[in-house]
Short mmCIF file of C-alpha atoms in Angstrom, two decimals:
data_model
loop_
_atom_site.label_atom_id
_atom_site.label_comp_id
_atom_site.label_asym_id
_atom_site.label_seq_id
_atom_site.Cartn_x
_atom_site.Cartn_y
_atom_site.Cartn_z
CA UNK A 1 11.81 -26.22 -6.66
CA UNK A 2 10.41 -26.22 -10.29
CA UNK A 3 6.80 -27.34 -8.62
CA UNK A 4 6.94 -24.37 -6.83
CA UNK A 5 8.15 -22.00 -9.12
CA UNK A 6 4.80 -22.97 -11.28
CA UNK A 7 2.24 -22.82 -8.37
CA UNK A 8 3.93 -18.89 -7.42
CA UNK A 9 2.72 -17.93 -10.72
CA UNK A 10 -0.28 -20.09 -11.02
CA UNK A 11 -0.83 -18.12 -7.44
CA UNK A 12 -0.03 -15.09 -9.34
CA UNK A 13 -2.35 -15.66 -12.33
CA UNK A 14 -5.24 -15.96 -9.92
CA UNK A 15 -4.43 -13.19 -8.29
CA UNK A 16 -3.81 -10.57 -10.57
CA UNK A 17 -6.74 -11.87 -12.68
CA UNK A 18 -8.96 -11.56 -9.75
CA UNK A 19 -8.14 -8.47 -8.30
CA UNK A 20 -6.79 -6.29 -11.39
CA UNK A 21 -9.55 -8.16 -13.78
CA UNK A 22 -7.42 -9.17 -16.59
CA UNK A 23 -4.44 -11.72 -16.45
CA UNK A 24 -1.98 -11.96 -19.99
CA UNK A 25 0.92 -13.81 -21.24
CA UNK A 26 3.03 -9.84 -20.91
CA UNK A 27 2.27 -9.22 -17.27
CA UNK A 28 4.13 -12.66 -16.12
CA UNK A 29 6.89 -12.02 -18.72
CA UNK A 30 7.24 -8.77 -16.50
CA UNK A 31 6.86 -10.61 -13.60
CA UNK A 32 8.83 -13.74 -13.42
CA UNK A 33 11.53 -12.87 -16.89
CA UNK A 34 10.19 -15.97 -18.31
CA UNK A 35 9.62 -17.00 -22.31
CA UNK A 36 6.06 -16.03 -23.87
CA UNK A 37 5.92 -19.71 -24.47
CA UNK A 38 6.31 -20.39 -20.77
CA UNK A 39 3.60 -17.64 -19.87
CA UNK A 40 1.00 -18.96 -22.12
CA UNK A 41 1.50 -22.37 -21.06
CA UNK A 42 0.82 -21.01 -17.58
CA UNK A 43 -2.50 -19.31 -17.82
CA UNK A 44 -3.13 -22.98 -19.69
CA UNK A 45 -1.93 -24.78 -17.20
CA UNK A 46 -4.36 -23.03 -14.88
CA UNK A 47 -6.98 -22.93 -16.98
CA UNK A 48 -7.22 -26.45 -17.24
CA UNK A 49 -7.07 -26.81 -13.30
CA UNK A 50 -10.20 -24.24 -13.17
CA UNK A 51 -11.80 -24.58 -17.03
CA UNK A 52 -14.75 -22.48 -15.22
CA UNK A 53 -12.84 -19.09 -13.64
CA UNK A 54 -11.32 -17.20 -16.77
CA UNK A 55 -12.42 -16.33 -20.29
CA UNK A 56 -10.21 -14.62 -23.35
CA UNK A 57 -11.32 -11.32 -23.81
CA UNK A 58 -10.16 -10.85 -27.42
CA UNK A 59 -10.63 -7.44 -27.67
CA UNK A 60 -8.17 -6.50 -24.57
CA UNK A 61 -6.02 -9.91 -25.54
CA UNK A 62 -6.28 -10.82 -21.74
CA UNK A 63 -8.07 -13.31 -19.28
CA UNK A 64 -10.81 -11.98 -17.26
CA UNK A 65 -12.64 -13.68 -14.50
CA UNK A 66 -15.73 -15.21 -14.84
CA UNK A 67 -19.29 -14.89 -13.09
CA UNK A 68 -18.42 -18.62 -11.83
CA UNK A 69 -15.01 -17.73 -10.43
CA UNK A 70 -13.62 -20.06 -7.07
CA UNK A 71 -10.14 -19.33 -5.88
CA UNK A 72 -8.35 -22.07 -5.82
CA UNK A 73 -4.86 -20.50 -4.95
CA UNK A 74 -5.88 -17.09 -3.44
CA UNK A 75 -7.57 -17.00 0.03
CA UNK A 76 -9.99 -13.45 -1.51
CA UNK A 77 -8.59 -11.40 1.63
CA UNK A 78 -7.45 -8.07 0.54
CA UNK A 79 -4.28 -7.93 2.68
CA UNK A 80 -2.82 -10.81 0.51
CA UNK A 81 -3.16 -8.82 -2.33
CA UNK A 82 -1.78 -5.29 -0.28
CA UNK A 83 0.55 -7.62 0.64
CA UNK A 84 2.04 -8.69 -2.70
CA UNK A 85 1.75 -5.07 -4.01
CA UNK A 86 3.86 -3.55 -1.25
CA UNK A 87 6.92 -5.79 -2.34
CA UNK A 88 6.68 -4.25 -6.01
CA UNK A 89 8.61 -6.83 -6.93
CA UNK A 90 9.20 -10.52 -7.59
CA UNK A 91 10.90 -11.89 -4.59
CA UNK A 92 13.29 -15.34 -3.98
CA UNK A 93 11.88 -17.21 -1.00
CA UNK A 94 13.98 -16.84 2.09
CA UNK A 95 16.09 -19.89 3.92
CA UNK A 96 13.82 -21.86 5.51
CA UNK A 97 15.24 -20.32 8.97
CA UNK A 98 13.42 -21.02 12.62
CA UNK A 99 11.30 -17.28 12.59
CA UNK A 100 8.30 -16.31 14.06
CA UNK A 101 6.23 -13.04 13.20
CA UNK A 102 3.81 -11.45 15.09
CA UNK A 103 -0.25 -11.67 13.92
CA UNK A 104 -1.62 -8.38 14.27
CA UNK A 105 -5.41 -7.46 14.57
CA UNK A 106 -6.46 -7.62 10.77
CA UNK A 107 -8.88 -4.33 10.12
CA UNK A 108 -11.92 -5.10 7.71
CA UNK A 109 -11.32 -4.19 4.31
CA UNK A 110 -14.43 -4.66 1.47
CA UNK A 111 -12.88 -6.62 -1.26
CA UNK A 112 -16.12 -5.02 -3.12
CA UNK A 113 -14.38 -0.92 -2.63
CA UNK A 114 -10.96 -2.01 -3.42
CA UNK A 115 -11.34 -4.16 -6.62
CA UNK A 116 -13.23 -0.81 -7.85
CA UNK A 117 -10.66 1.53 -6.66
CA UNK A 118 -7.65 -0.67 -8.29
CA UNK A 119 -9.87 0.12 -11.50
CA UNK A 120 -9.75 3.22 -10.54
CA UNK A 121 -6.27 3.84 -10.34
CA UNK A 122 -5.72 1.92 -13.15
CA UNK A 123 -7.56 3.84 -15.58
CA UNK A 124 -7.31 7.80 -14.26
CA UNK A 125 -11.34 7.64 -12.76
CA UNK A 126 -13.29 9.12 -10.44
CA UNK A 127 -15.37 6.98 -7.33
CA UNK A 128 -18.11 7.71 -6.03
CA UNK A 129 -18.08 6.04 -2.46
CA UNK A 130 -19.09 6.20 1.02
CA UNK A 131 -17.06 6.94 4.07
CA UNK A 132 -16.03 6.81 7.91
CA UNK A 133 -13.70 8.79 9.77
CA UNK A 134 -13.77 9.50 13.73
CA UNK A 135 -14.98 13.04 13.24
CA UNK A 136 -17.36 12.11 11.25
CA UNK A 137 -19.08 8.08 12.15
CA UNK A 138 -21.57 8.84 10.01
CA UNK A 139 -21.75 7.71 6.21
CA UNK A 140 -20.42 10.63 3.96
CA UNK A 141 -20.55 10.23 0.13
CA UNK A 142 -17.51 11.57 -1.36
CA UNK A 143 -16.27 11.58 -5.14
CA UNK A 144 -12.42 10.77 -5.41
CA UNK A 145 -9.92 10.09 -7.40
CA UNK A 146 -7.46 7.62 -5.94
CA UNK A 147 -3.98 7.47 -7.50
CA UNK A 148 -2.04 5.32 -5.18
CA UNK A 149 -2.29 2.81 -2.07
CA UNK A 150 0.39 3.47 0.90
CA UNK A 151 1.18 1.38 3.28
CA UNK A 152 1.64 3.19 6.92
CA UNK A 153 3.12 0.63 9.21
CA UNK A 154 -0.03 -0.98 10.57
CA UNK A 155 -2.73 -0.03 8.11
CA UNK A 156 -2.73 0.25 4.47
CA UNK A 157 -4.83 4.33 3.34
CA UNK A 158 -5.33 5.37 -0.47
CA UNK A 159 -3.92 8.69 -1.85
CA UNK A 160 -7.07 10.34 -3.78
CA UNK A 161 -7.83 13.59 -4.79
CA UNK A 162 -10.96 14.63 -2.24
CA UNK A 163 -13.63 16.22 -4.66
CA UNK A 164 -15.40 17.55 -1.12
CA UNK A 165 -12.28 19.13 0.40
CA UNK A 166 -11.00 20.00 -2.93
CA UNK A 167 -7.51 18.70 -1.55
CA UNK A 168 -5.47 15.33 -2.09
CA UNK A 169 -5.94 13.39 1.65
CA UNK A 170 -5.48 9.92 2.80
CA UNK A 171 -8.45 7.38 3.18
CA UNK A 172 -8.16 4.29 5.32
CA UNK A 173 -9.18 1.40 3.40
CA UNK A 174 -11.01 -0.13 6.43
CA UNK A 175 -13.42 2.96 6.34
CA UNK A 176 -15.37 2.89 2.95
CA UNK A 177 -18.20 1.96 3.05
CA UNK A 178 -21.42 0.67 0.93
CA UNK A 179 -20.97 -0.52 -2.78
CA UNK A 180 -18.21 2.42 -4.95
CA UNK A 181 -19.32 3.40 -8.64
CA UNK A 182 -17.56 4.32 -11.08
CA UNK A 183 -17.15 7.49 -12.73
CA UNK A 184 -15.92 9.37 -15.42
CA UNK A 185 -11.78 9.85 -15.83
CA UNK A 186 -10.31 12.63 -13.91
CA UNK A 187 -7.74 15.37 -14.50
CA UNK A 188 -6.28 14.94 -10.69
CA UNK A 189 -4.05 12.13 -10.57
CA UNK A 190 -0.75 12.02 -8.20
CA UNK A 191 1.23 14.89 -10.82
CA UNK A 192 -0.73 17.44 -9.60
CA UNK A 193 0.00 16.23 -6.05
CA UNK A 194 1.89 18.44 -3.98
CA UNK A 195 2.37 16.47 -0.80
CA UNK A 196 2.99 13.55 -2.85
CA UNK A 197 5.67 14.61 -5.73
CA UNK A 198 7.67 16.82 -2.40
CA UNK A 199 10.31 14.82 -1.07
CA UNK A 200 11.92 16.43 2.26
CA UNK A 201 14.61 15.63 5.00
CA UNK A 202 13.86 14.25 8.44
CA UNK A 203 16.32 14.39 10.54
CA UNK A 204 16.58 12.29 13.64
CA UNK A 205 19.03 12.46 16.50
CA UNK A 206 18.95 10.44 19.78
CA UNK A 207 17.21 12.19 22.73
CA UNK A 208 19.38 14.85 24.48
CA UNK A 209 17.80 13.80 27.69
CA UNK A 210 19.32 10.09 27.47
CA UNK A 211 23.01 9.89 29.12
CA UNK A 212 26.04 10.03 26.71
CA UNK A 213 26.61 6.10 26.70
CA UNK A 214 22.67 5.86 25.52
CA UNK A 215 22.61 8.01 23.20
CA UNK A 216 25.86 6.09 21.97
CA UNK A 217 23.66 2.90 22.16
CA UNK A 218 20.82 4.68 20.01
CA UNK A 219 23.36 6.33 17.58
CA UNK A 220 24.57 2.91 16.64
CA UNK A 221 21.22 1.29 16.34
CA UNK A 222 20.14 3.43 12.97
CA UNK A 223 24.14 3.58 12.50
CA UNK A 224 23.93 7.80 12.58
CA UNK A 225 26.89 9.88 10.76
CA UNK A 226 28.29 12.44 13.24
CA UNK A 227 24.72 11.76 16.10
CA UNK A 228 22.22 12.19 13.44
CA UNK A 229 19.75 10.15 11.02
CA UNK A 230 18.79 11.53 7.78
CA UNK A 231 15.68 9.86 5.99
CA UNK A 232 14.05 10.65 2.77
CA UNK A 233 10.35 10.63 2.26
CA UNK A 234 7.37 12.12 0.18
CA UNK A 235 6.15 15.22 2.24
CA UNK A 236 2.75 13.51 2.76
CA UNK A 237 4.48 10.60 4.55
CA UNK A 238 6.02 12.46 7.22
CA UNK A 239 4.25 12.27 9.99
CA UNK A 240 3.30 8.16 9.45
CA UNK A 241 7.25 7.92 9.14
CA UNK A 242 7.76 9.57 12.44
CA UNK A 243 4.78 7.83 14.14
CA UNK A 244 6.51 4.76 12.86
CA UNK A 245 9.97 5.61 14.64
CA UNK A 246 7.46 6.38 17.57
CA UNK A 247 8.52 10.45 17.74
CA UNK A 248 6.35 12.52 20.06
CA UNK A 249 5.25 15.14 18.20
CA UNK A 250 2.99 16.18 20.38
CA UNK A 251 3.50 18.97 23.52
CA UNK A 252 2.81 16.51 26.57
CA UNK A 253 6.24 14.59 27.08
CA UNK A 254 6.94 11.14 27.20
CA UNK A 255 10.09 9.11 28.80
CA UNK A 256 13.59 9.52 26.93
CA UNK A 257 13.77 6.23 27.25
CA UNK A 258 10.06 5.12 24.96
CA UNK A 259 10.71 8.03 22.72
CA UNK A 260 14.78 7.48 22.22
CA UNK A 261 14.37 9.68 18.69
CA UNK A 262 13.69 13.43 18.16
CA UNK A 263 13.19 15.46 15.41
CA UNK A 264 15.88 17.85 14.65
CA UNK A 265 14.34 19.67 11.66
CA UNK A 266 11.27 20.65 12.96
CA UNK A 267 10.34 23.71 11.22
CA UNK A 268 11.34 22.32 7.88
CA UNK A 269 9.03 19.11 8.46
CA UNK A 270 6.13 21.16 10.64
CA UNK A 271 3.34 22.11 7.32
CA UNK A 272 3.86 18.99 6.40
CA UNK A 273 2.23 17.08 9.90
CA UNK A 274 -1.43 16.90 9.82
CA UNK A 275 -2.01 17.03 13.51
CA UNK A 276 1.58 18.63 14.98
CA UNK A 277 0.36 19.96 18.02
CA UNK A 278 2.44 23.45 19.30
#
């Protein structure tokens, strides 16, 4: 168990080092509650398993990766990092149980965009950077200023400040393109962020079309008070929440049975839906 205590946050120097640019003794203090002692034995630890990937940087008292860098304990693929960030915290493995997860489709992501956008975020800047959508296939230049990554369900989009809208929006990380630069800090970061700093109600109840012994059966599956389900949620999230729960917000119906939740608070929630169709 000690063995793999160490390799987590030899895993964890390498990653933060390589994706964030800068690894110190402070941010696996924060991490893991260990002793400064044990942190800086740690990043020497790894440094004498790869003397070539990291070099001090005395005037930011950190680690940085080098031009020569090799993961050794990363595998480089975005979603691992995503991954740990999502958990925003330090987690104890799980029982070694029989499980078995499903492996969705993984959606191409340019470690080259995101390891400038963390920068980004990190230090209140603008990006200039290319990008996709379906109304647009075509490569669009756009100046942000991202502020935070989300994670939707199935995808992982970045919160920025759109300097071409003049609006915050959401970005899907699979759809920049070409090589981001960075620019100059910015004054819109995620205060000025309506959608984002709005928290509202949903509320959910179980389809009134459903018989009285399923929506019994529904009611105890998201354990209702009194036939209803109340989440919480930043405005801007509302409508990935409810895609999520799979709730037709749309006017063509679908079966009781697929859709199983409605929306009860629909006027409340409605400017908040991107694409809520009347």
């Amino acid at each position: 168990m000690q063995q793999n205590n160490v390799e987590k946050r030899l895993w964890f120097i390498e990653l933060i080092a390589w994706w964030e640019g800068e690894i110190n003794a402070s941010t696996l203090i924060n991490q893991f509650a260990i002793s400064r002692v044990q942190a800086q034995q740690d990043i020497k630890r790894y440094q004498q398993q790869a003397p070539d990937n990291l070099r001090y940087c005395a005037s930011n008292k950190g680690f940085t990766p080098t031009s020569l860098f090799q993961p050794m304990y990363i595998n480089g693929d975005v979603i691992e990092y995503l991954n740990w960030l999502g958990q925003y915290e330090h987690l104890a493995e799980p029982a070694a149980l029989p499980h078995h997860a499903l492996t969705l489709p993984a959606r191409q992501v340019s470690a080259q965009v995101i390891r400038v956008l963390i920068t980004a975020i990190r230090q209140q800047r603008r990006v200039d950077v290319d990008y996709v959508s379906l109304s647009h296939p075509d490569n669009q230049g756009r100046n942000i200023a991202p502020h935070h990554f989300v994670k939707t369900g199935l995808r992982w989009h970045l919160r920025a400040f759109c300097e071409k809208s003049g609006e915050y929006r959401d970005f899907v990380l699979s759809r920049f393109r070409g090589e981001p630069e960075l620019l100059g800090k910015t004054s819109h970061t995620a205060t000025q962020d309506a959608g984002w700093n709005t928290e509202i109600s949903i509320i959910l109840q179980p389809d009134p079309r459903l018989s009285p012994a399923q929506q019994h059966v529904i009611a105890q599956d998201y354990s209702m008070q009194y036939g209803q389900l109340q989440l919480r949620t930043r405005a801007c999230l509302a409508q990935y929440l409810l895609q999520e729960l799979q709730v037709n917000l749309r006017e063509h119906p679908i079966s009781p049975e697929a859709q199983q939740l409605v929306l009860v608070n629909t006027e409340e929630v409605r400017p908040w839906l991107f694409d809520y169709k009347t």
